[in-house]
Tab-separated table of C-alpha atoms and ligand atoms in Angstrom:
chain	number	residue	atom	x	y	z
E	304	UNK	CA	94.599	27.330	-96.522
E	305	UNK	CA	94.679	30.401	-98.740
E	306	UNK	CA	91.661	30.976	-100.836
E	307	UNK	CA	93.617	31.121	-104.146
E	308	UNK	CA	94.987	27.671	-103.548
E	309	UNK	CA	91.560	26.143	-103.654
E	310	UNK	CA	89.098	27.558	-106.276
E	311	UNK	CA	85.673	26.190	-107.027
E	312	UNK	CA	83.989	26.865	-110.295
E	313	UNK	CA	80.528	26.981	-108.779
E	314	UNK	CA	76.820	27.494	-109.314
E	315	UNK	CA	74.626	28.249	-106.332
E	316	UNK	CA	71.681	26.032	-107.340
E	317	UNK	CA	73.685	23.124	-108.574
E	318	UNK	CA	73.300	19.971	-106.523
E	319	UNK	CA	76.655	18.739	-107.895
E	320	UNK	CA	78.500	21.867	-106.828
E	321	UNK	CA	76.748	21.639	-103.405
E	322	UNK	CA	78.376	18.247	-102.930
E	323	UNK	CA	81.818	19.917	-103.244
E	324	UNK	CA	80.851	22.868	-100.989
E	325	UNK	CA	79.720	20.371	-98.327
E	326	UNK	CA	82.888	18.267	-98.512
E	327	UNK	CA	85.164	21.351	-98.303
E	328	UNK	CA	83.104	22.610	-95.329
E	329	UNK	CA	83.377	19.167	-93.593
E	330	UNK	CA	87.086	19.454	-93.922
E	331	UNK	CA	87.174	23.104	-92.988
E	332	UNK	CA	89.083	23.997	-96.187
E	333	UNK	CA	88.769	27.658	-97.199
E	334	UNK	CA	88.083	28.096	-100.851
E	335	UNK	CA	87.229	30.744	-103.315
E	336	UNK	CA	83.901	30.212	-105.010
E	337	UNK	CA	83.608	31.542	-108.577
E	338	UNK	CA	79.986	31.581	-109.745
E	339	UNK	CA	79.704	30.526	-113.387
E	340	UNK	CA	77.113	31.753	-115.887
E	341	UNK	CA	76.338	28.565	-117.836
E	342	UNK	CA	74.849	30.640	-120.799
E	343	UNK	CA	78.221	32.393	-121.002
E	344	UNK	CA	80.901	29.939	-119.669
E	345	UNK	CA	84.180	31.530	-118.533
E	346	UNK	CA	87.430	30.823	-120.472
E	347	UNK	CA	88.652	29.324	-117.178
E	348	UNK	CA	85.819	26.803	-117.100
E	349	UNK	CA	86.437	25.781	-120.794
E	350	UNK	CA	90.144	25.441	-120.019
E	351	UNK	CA	89.806	23.501	-116.769
E	352	UNK	CA	86.984	21.107	-117.984
E	353	UNK	CA	87.455	20.940	-121.790
E	354	UNK	CA	85.776	17.473	-121.941
E	355	UNK	CA	82.362	18.223	-120.299
E	356	UNK	CA	82.518	22.060	-119.953
E	357	UNK	CA	80.462	21.654	-116.792
E	358	UNK	CA	80.656	22.804	-113.225
E	359	UNK	CA	81.722	21.930	-110.632
E	360	UNK	CA	85.405	22.052	-111.120
E	361	UNK	CA	87.775	22.109	-108.148
E	362	UNK	CA	91.055	23.842	-108.982
E	363	UNK	CA	93.660	22.867	-106.385
E	364	UNK	CA	97.112	24.507	-106.709
E	365	UNK	CA	96.205	25.298	-110.375
E	366	UNK	CA	95.231	21.770	-111.244
E	367	UNK	CA	91.624	20.894	-112.125
E	368	UNK	CA	89.546	18.016	-110.838
E	369	UNK	CA	86.194	17.369	-112.488
E	370	UNK	CA	83.058	15.406	-111.726
E	371	UNK	CA	81.486	16.010	-108.303
E	372	UNK	CA	81.828	12.536	-106.858
E	373	UNK	CA	85.493	12.332	-108.089
E	374	UNK	CA	86.074	15.716	-106.501
E	375	UNK	CA	84.516	14.717	-103.215
E	376	UNK	CA	86.713	11.599	-103.147
E	377	UNK	CA	89.825	13.745	-103.949
E	378	UNK	CA	88.898	16.122	-101.027
E	379	UNK	CA	88.515	13.186	-98.698
E	380	UNK	CA	92.001	11.917	-99.623
E	381	UNK	CA	93.918	15.139	-99.616
E	382	UNK	CA	92.351	16.568	-96.402
E	383	UNK	CA	92.371	13.259	-94.521
E	384	UNK	CA	93.034	14.798	-91.104
E	385	UNK	CA	89.407	15.148	-90.157
E	386	UNK	CA	85.807	14.120	-90.932
E	387	UNK	CA	86.439	11.017	-93.166
E	388	UNK	CA	83.747	10.685	-95.702
E	389	UNK	CA	84.506	7.313	-97.213
E	390	UNK	CA	84.995	4.336	-94.800
E	391	UNK	CA	88.440	2.767	-94.562
E	392	UNK	CA	87.558	-0.812	-95.466
E	393	UNK	CA	87.694	-1.503	-99.240
E	394	UNK	CA	84.333	-3.423	-99.186
E	395	UNK	CA	82.569	-0.518	-97.392
E	396	UNK	CA	84.210	2.004	-99.765
E	397	UNK	CA	82.854	-0.050	-102.734
E	398	UNK	CA	79.402	-0.197	-101.109
E	399	UNK	CA	79.278	3.643	-100.708
E	400	UNK	CA	80.517	4.192	-104.222
E	401	UNK	CA	77.743	1.876	-105.478
E	402	UNK	CA	75.101	3.960	-103.700
E	403	UNK	CA	76.603	7.315	-104.908
E	404	UNK	CA	76.461	5.850	-108.386
E	405	UNK	CA	72.801	4.767	-107.934
E	406	UNK	CA	71.983	8.339	-106.867
E	407	UNK	CA	73.686	9.768	-109.973
E	408	UNK	CA	71.865	7.455	-112.263
E	409	UNK	CA	68.347	7.819	-110.718
E	410	UNK	CA	67.677	11.139	-108.945
E	411	UNK	CA	68.704	14.003	-111.299
E	412	UNK	CA	68.136	12.188	-114.599
E	413	UNK	CA	64.420	11.493	-113.519
E	414	UNK	CA	63.823	14.546	-111.425
E	415	UNK	CA	64.936	16.890	-114.092
E	416	UNK	CA	62.577	15.414	-116.686
E	417	UNK	CA	59.730	16.950	-114.568
E	418	UNK	CA	60.779	20.374	-115.757
E	419	UNK	CA	62.606	19.682	-119.080
E	420	UNK	CA	59.952	17.537	-120.722
E	421	UNK	CA	56.439	18.505	-122.007
E	422	UNK	CA	55.493	14.963	-122.688
E	423	UNK	CA	52.959	13.750	-120.104
E	424	UNK	CA	53.973	10.103	-120.395
E	425	UNK	CA	57.675	10.858	-120.152
E	426	UNK	CA	57.003	12.938	-116.970
E	427	UNK	CA	54.776	10.258	-115.412
E	428	UNK	CA	57.372	7.525	-116.014
E	429	UNK	CA	60.146	9.778	-114.628
E	430	UNK	CA	58.063	10.551	-111.563
E	431	UNK	CA	57.345	6.885	-110.952
E	432	UNK	CA	60.993	5.952	-111.226
E	433	UNK	CA	62.046	8.923	-108.993
E	434	UNK	CA	59.662	7.785	-106.268
E	435	UNK	CA	60.785	4.185	-106.611
E	436	UNK	CA	64.404	5.358	-106.307
E	437	UNK	CA	63.668	7.389	-103.239
E	438	UNK	CA	62.097	4.258	-101.720
E	439	UNK	CA	65.150	2.124	-102.501
E	440	UNK	CA	67.324	4.840	-100.958
E	441	UNK	CA	65.018	4.939	-97.875
E	442	UNK	CA	65.378	1.140	-97.520
E	443	UNK	CA	69.145	1.448	-97.742
E	444	UNK	CA	69.165	4.039	-94.970
E	445	UNK	CA	67.139	1.676	-92.702
E	446	UNK	CA	67.299	2.831	-89.089
E	447	UNK	CA	70.677	4.453	-89.305
E	448	UNK	CA	70.861	8.206	-88.580
E	449	UNK	CA	73.025	8.725	-91.656
E	450	UNK	CA	74.011	6.581	-94.739
E	451	UNK	CA	77.503	6.712	-93.195
E	452	UNK	CA	76.031	5.009	-89.969
E	453	UNK	CA	76.469	7.140	-86.981
E	454	UNK	CA	78.487	9.726	-88.985
E	455	UNK	CA	77.621	11.801	-91.998
E	456	UNK	CA	79.523	10.193	-94.885
E	457	UNK	CA	80.076	9.987	-98.661
E	458	UNK	CA	76.502	8.733	-99.609
E	459	UNK	CA	75.054	11.526	-97.449
E	460	UNK	CA	77.165	14.130	-99.315
E	461	UNK	CA	75.988	12.618	-102.626
E	462	UNK	CA	72.297	12.651	-101.784
E	463	UNK	CA	71.595	15.597	-99.488
E	464	UNK	CA	71.950	18.373	-102.213
E	465	UNK	CA	68.810	16.957	-103.857
E	466	UNK	CA	66.895	17.966	-100.696
E	467	UNK	CA	67.001	21.411	-102.236
E	468	UNK	CA	65.029	20.009	-105.107
E	469	UNK	CA	62.335	18.221	-103.042
E	470	UNK	CA	59.925	21.230	-103.168
E	471	UNK	CA	60.379	21.426	-107.019
E	472	UNK	CA	59.836	17.733	-107.532
E	473	UNK	CA	56.755	17.815	-105.319
E	474	UNK	CA	55.248	20.846	-107.008
E	475	UNK	CA	55.976	19.592	-110.601
E	476	UNK	CA	55.184	16.005	-109.924
E	477	UNK	CA	52.239	16.575	-107.621
E	478	UNK	CA	53.398	14.179	-104.856
E	479	UNK	CA	54.854	14.324	-101.288
E	480	UNK	CA	58.254	12.865	-100.664
E	481	UNK	CA	57.425	12.596	-96.922
E	482	UNK	CA	54.144	10.651	-97.653
E	483	UNK	CA	56.021	8.296	-100.002
E	484	UNK	CA	59.210	8.012	-97.883
E	485	UNK	CA	58.585	8.928	-94.333
E	486	UNK	CA	62.098	8.311	-93.147
E	487	UNK	CA	63.864	10.271	-95.905
E	488	UNK	CA	62.732	13.723	-94.814
E	489	UNK	CA	63.775	13.296	-91.164
E	490	UNK	CA	67.199	12.099	-92.445
E	491	UNK	CA	67.483	15.276	-94.609
E	492	UNK	CA	66.515	17.433	-91.667
E	493	UNK	CA	69.053	15.678	-89.563
E	494	UNK	CA	71.771	16.489	-92.197
E	495	UNK	CA	70.492	20.084	-92.385
E	496	UNK	CA	71.181	20.518	-88.613
E	497	UNK	CA	74.882	20.385	-89.558
E	498	UNK	CA	76.165	23.915	-90.491
E	499	UNK	CA	78.418	22.313	-93.156
E	500	UNK	CA	75.226	21.162	-94.954
E	501	UNK	CA	72.829	24.068	-94.289
E	502	UNK	CA	75.240	26.742	-95.337
E	503	UNK	CA	76.148	24.880	-98.517
E	504	UNK	CA	72.683	24.170	-99.832
E	505	UNK	CA	70.430	26.329	-101.853
E	506	UNK	CA	67.019	27.210	-100.462
E	507	UNK	CA	64.188	24.996	-101.832
E	508	UNK	CA	62.119	27.973	-103.044
E	509	UNK	CA	65.094	29.579	-104.815
E	510	UNK	CA	65.694	26.293	-106.652
E	511	UNK	CA	62.022	26.282	-107.615
E	512	UNK	CA	62.521	29.757	-109.106
E	513	UNK	CA	65.445	28.596	-111.126
E	514	UNK	CA	63.547	25.469	-112.252
E	515	UNK	CA	60.620	27.652	-113.379
E	516	UNK	CA	63.139	29.851	-115.343
E	517	UNK	CA	64.549	26.724	-117.075
E	518	UNK	CA	61.010	25.601	-117.926
E	519	UNK	CA	60.218	28.931	-119.428
E	520	UNK	CA	63.528	29.038	-121.379
E	521	UNK	CA	62.777	25.586	-122.836
E	522	UNK	CA	59.126	26.391	-123.543
E	523	UNK	CA	57.984	23.542	-121.395
E	524	UNK	CA	54.357	23.537	-120.399
H	614	LIG	C1	77.251	16.721	-113.536
H	614	LIG	C2	77.530	18.192	-113.533
H	614	LIG	C3	76.398	19.055	-114.177
H	614	LIG	O1	75.417	18.477	-114.589
H	614	LIG	C4	79.031	16.036	-111.873
H	614	LIG	O2	79.809	16.943	-111.626
H	614	LIG	O3	78.724	15.149	-111.044
H	614	LIG	N1	78.200	14.415	-113.545
H	614	LIG	C5	78.517	15.848	-113.322
H	614	LIG	N2	76.672	20.309	-114.308
H	614	LIG	C6	75.741	21.164	-114.958
H	614	LIG	C7	75.101	22.213	-113.987
H	614	LIG	S1	74.183	21.484	-112.687
H	614	LIG	O4	72.871	20.998	-113.500
H	614	LIG	C8	76.503	22.017	-115.972
H	614	LIG	O5	77.621	22.486	-115.788
H	614	LIG	N3	75.844	22.124	-117.194
H	614	LIG	C9	76.352	22.946	-118.253
H	614	LIG	C10	76.343	22.229	-119.564
H	614	LIG	O6	76.154	20.982	-119.544
H	614	LIG	O7	76.671	22.791	-120.518
């Protein structure tokens, strides 16, 4: 697959872009990554995602696909020759989509408040909900090696990019994910043993640097 045929409007520290990088790596699809500067968005980004003007955008044969979970599902359908991410049974597919949606509603919206809000009460409430959500997700994992069962699947792709944020969440929220959710970190480390994941994720300390920059820019104490 030639690079020009698959282009990703990307951002190295973005957990949403990381989902797409992992899915493409799982399918062994070559792609051209174009790093966006969100303070100075490219004309291509504004043209390809005129509604949200956000990354990631996958451009396949010139046509844009937006929203990370939609992109991952598209990738799974187009490159269906290997590493299926969603299960084949409609009920199991619905189940996976439910959990990916839960992750979208709970993890970033709460986690990001730890560095975008100065309000102590807002941050405490966000931290509490974040930890509760991790516990719910840990229960859903149960004793399975992956959310996809014995294989790395759609829910794993949706959640693992936030492992890059664990250090930031812990530093800013003053808690330990491992102490709260002892099975979640081993799951993340299991995912990180896959090259497709480790090469697609941003280092936890780099993410923390980005988070501190955002804090400074927003004037958050
Ligand atoms: C979220 C993408 C997003 O937040 C998805 O793809 O799943 N629901 C979307 N993108 C951010 C960068 S990552 O924090 C973004 O592009 N922000 C720029 C902006 O909102 O102006």
